mmCIF file of C-alpha atoms in Angstrom:
data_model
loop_
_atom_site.group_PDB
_atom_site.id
_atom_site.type_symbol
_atom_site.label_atom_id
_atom_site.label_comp_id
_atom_site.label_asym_id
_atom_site.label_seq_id
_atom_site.Cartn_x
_atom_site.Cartn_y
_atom_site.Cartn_z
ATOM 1 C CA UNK A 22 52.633 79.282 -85.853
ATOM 2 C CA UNK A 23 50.981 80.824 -82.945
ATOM 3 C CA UNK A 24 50.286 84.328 -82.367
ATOM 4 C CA UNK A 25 52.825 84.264 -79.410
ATOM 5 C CA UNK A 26 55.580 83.305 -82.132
ATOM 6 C CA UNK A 27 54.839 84.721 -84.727
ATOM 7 C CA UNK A 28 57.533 87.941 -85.587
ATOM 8 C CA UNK A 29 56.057 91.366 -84.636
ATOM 9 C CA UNK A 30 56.893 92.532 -87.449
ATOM 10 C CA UNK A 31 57.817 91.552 -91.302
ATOM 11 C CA UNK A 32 58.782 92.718 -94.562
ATOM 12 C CA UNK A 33 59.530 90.046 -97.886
ATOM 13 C CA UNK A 34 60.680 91.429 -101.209
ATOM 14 C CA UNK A 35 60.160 94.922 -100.431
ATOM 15 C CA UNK A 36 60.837 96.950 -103.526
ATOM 16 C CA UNK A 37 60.266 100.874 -103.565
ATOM 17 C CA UNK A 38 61.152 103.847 -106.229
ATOM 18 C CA UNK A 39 60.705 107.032 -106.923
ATOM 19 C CA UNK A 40 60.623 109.757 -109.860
ATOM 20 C CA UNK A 41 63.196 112.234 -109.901
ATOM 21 C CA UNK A 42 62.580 114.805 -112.270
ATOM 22 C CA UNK A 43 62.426 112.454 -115.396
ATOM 23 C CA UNK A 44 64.773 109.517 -113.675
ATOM 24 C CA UNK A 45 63.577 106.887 -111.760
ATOM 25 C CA UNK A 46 65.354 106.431 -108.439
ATOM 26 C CA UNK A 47 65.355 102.600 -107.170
ATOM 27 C CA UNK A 48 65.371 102.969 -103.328
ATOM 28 C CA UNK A 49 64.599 99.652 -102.387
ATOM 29 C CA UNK A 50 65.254 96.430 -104.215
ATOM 30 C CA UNK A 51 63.700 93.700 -102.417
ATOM 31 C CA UNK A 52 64.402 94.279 -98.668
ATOM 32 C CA UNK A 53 63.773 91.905 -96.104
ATOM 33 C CA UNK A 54 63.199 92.295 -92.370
ATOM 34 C CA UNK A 55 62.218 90.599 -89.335
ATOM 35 C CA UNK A 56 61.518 91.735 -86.076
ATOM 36 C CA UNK A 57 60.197 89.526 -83.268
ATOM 37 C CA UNK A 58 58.636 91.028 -80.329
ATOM 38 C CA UNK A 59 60.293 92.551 -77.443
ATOM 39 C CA UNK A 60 63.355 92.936 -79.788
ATOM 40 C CA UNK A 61 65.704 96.332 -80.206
ATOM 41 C CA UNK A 62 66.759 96.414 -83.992
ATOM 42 C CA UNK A 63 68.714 98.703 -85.416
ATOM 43 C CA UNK A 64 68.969 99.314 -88.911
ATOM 44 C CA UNK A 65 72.126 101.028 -90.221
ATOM 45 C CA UNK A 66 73.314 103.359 -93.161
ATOM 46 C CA UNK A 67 74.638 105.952 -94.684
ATOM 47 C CA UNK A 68 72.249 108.954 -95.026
ATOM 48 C CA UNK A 69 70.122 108.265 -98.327
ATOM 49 C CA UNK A 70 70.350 104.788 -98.071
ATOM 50 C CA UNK A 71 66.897 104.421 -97.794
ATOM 51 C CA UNK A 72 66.210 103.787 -94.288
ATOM 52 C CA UNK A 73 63.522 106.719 -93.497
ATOM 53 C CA UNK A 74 61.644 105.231 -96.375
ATOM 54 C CA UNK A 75 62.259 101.454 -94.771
ATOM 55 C CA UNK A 76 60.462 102.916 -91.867
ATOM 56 C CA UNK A 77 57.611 104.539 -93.279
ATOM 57 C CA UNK A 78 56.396 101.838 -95.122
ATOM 58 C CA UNK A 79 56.755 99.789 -91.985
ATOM 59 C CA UNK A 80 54.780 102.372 -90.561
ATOM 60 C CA UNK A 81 52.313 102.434 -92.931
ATOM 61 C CA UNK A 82 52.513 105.401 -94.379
ATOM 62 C CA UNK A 83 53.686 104.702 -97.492
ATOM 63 C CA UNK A 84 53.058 101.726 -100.017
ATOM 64 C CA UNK A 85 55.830 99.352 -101.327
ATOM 65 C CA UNK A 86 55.790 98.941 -105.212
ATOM 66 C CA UNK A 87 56.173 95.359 -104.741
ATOM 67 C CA UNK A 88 56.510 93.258 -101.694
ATOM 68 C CA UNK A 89 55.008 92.327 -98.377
ATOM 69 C CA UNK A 90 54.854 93.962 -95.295
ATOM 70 C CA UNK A 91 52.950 92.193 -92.509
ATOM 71 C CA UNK A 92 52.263 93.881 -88.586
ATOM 72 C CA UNK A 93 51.581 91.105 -86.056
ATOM 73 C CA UNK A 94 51.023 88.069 -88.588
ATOM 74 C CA UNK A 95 48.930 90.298 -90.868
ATOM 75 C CA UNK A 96 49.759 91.764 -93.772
ATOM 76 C CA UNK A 97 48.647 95.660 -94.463
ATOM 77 C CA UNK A 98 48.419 96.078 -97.951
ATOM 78 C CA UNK A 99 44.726 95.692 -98.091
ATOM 79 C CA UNK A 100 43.982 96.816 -95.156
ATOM 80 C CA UNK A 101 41.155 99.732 -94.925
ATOM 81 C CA UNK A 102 42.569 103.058 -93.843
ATOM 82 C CA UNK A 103 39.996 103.049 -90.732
ATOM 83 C CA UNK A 104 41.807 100.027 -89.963
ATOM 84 C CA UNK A 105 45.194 100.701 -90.566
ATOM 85 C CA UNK A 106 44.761 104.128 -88.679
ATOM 86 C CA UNK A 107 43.813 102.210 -85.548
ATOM 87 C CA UNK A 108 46.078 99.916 -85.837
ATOM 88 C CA UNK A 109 48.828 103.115 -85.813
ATOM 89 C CA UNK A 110 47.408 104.442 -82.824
ATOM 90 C CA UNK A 111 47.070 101.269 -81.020
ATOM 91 C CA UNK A 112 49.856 99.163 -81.656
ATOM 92 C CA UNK A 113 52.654 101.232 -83.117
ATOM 93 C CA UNK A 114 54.428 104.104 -81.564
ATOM 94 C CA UNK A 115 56.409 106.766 -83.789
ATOM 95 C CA UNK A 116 59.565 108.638 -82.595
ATOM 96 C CA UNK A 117 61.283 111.295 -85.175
ATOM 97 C CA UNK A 118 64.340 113.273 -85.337
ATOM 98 C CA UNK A 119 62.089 116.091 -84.625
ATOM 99 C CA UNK A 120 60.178 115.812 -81.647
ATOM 100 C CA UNK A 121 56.549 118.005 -82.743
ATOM 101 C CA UNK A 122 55.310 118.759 -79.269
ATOM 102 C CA UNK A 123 52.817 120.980 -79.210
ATOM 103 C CA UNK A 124 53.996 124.412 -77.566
ATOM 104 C CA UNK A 125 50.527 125.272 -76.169
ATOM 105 C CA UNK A 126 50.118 121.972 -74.223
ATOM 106 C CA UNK A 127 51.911 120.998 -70.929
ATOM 107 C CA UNK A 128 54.187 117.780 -71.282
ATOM 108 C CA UNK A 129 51.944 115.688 -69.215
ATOM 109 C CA UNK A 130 49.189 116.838 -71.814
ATOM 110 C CA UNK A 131 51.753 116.332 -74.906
ATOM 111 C CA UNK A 132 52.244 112.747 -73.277
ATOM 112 C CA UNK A 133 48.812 111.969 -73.060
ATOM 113 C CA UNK A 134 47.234 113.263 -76.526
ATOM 114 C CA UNK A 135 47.729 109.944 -78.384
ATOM 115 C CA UNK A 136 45.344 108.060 -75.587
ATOM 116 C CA UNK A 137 42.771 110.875 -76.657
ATOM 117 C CA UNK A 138 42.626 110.700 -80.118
ATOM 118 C CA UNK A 139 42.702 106.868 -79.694
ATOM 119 C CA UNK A 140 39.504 107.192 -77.116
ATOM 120 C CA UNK A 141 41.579 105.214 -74.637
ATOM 121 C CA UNK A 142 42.010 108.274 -71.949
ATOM 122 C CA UNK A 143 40.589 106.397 -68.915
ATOM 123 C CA UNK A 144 44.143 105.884 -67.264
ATOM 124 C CA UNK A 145 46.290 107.637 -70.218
ATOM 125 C CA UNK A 146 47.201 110.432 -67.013
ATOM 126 C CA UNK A 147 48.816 107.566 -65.027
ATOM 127 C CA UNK A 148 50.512 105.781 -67.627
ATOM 128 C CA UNK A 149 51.991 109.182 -68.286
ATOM 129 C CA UNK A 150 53.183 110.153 -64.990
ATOM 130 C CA UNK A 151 55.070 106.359 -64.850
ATOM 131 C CA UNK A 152 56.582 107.134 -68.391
ATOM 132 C CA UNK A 153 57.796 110.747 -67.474
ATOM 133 C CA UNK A 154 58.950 109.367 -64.209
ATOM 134 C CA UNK A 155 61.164 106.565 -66.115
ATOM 135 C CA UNK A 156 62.502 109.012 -68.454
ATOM 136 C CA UNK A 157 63.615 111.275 -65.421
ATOM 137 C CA UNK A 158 60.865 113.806 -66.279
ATOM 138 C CA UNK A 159 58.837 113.401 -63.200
ATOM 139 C CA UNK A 160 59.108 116.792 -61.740
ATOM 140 C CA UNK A 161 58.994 118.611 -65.485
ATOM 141 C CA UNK A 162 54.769 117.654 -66.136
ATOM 142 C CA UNK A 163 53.466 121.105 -65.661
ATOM 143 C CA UNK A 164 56.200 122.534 -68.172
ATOM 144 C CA UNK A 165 55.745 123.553 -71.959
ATOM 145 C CA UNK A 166 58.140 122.235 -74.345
ATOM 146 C CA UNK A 167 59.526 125.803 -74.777
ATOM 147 C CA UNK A 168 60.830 125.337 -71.064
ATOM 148 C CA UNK A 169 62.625 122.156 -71.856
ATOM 149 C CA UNK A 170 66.325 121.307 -73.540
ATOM 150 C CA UNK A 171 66.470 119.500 -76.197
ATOM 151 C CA UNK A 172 67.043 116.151 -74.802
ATOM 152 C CA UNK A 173 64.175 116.526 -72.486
ATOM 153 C CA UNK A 174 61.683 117.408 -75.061
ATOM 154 C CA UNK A 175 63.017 113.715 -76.866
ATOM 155 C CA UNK A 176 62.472 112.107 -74.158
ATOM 156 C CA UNK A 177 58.864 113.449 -73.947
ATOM 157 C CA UNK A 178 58.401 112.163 -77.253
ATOM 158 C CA UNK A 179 59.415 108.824 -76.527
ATOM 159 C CA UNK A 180 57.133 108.632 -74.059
ATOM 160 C CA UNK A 181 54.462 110.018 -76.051
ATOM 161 C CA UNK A 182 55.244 106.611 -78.238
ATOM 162 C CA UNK A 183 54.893 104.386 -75.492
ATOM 163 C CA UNK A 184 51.559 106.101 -73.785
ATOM 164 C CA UNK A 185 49.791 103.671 -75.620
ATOM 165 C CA UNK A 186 51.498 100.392 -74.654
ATOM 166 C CA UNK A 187 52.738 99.767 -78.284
ATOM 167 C CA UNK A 188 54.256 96.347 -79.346
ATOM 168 C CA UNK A 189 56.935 97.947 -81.814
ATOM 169 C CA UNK A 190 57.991 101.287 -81.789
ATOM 170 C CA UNK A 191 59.675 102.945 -85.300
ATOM 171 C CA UNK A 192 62.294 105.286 -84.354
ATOM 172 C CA UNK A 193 64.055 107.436 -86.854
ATOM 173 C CA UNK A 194 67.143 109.379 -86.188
ATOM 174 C CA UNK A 195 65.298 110.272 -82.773
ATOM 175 C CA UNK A 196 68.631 111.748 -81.311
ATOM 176 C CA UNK A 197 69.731 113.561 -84.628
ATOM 177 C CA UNK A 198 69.569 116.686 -83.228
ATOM 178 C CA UNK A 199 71.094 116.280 -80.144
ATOM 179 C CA UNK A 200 74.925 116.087 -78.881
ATOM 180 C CA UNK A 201 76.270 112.415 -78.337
ATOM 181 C CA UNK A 202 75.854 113.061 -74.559
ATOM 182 C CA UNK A 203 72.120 113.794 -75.002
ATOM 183 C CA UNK A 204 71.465 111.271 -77.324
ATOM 184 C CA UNK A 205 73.140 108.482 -75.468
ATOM 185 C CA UNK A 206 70.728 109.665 -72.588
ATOM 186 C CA UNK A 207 67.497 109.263 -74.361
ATOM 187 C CA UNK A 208 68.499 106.127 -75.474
ATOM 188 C CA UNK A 209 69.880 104.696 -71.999
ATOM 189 C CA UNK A 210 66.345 105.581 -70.512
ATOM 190 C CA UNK A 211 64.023 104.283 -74.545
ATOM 191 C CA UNK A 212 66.326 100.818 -73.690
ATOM 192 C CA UNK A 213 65.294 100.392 -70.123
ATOM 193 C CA UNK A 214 61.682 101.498 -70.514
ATOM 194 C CA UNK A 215 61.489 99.041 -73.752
ATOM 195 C CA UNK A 216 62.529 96.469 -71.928
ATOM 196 C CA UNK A 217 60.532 96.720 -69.261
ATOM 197 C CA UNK A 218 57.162 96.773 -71.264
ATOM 198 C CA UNK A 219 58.274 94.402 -73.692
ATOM 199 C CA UNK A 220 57.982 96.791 -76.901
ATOM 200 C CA UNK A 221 59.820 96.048 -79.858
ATOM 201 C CA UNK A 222 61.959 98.310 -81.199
ATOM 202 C CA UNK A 223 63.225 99.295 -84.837
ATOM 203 C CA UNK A 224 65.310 101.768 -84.498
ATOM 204 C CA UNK A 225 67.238 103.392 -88.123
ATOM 205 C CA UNK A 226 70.337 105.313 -87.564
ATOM 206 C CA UNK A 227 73.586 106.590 -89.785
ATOM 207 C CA UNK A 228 75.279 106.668 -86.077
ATOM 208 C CA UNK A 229 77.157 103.807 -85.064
ATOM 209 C CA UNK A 230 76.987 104.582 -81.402
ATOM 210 C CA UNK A 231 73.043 104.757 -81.106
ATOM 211 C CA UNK A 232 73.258 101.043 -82.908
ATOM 212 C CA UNK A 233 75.249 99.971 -79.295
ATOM 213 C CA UNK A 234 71.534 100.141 -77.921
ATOM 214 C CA UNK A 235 70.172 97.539 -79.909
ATOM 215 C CA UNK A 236 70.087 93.261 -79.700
ATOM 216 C CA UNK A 237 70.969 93.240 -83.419
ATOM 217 C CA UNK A 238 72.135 95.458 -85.624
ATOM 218 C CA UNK A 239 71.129 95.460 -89.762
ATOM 219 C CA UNK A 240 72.458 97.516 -92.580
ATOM 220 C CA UNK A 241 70.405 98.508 -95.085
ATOM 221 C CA UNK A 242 72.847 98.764 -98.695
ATOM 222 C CA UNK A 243 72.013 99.006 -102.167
ATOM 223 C CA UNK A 244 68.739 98.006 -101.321
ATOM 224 C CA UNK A 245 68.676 95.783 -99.216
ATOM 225 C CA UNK A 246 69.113 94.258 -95.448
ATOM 226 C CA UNK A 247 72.087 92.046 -94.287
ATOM 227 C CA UNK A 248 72.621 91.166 -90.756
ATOM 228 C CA UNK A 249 75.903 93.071 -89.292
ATOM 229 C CA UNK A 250 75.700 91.385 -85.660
ATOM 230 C CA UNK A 251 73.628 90.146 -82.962
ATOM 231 C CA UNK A 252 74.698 91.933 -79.198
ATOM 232 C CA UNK A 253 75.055 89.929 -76.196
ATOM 233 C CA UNK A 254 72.432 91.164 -73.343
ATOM 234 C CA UNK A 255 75.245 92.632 -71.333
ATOM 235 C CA UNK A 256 76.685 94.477 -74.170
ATOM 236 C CA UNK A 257 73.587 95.895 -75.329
ATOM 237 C CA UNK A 258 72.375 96.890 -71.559
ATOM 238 C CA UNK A 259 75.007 99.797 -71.582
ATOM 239 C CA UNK A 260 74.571 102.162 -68.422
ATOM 240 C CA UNK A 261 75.880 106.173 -68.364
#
């Protein structure tokens, strides 16, 4: 398989647990996910189904107990943290329920600050300016996130994800604490600009409304991933 086929993104026989108090709590029980690039996958559930800890071992942050999980072809788990960290900054873009801008920085500096730590800041000003301009944020770059609503400062964080040009971006809950108006906004504008740059998207969710976003839609249950339903382009290509 070529690198041009091969998924962006892969997890086989995921299992994951945890100790509660003196009870062990079996989150995940052999998951399995595919993602292939330029996709927008959402992956469905109740709350405490297990879906922030899906992501964060997609994301590297955590370890599986047992399982695979491979980024671009490769698979992480002996990967050296140097490595992996790079690979985080470089290829993968993170968007959260809460968006963590920095209050002392403008947005345009906010934007930007991933293309610094990553030593990439030659052009990280102008890729910023086109992402807060496709996000409708053009005219907010001098502001501080204490200046902005809520569904501006997400939308700053999205494009904080993208500054970098990652091939997938892990989204979770990015819109939980907005209104359904505001949260259908950020995602009209993450769907556009993701498909215009060609960035995979995983996106997890307990709202069925954010999942009318994606190309396919998963639900994660009891463990693991079944396939719900796979959206036609014109469904999933929703305008406000």
């Amino acid at each position: 398989m070529d690198s041009s086929s091969r998924p962006a993104l892969e997890a086989k026989g995921v299992h994951k647990s945890y100790r509660k108090l003196h009870e062990r709590v079996d989150v995940l029980k052999g998951a399995d996910l595919s993602v292939r690039a330029g996709e927008f996958v959402a992956v469905t559930g109740p709350s405490g189904s297990g879906k922030s800890t899906m992501l964060h071992l997609l994301g590297m942050m955590d370890e599986p107990d047992e399982g695979e999980i491979l980024l671009f072809g490769s698979p992480v788990k002996d990967m050296p943290e140097l490595e992996r960290a790079r690979l985080r900054n470089s290829k993968l873009g993170f968007a959260f329920q809460f968006d963590s801008l920095l209050p002392d920085f403008t947005v345009l500096e906010n934007v930007t600050m991933p293309a610094r730590i990553g030593g990439s800041a030659a052009d990280a000003e102008a890729r910023a300016r086109e992402l807060l301009g496709r996000f409708g944020l053009g005219a907010l770059t001098d502001r501080f996130p204490q200046e902005l609503s809520g569904g501006e400062r997400q939308r700053v964080a999205m494009a904080r994800a993208l500054v970098n040009r990652p091939a997938l971006l892990l989204a979770d809950e990015p819109t939980g604490n907005l209104d359904r108006r505001n949260g259908e906004l950020v995602f009209y504008a993450l769907k556009e600009v993701a498909d215009s740059i060609g960035v995979a998207v995983v996106l997890v969710t307990h709202n069925d409304y954010a999942a009318q976003f994606a190309t396919r839609i998963l639900r994660l249950s009891e463990g693991r991933v079944t396939e719900v339903e796979a959206i036609e382009p014109s469904k999933g290509s929703l305008k406000p």
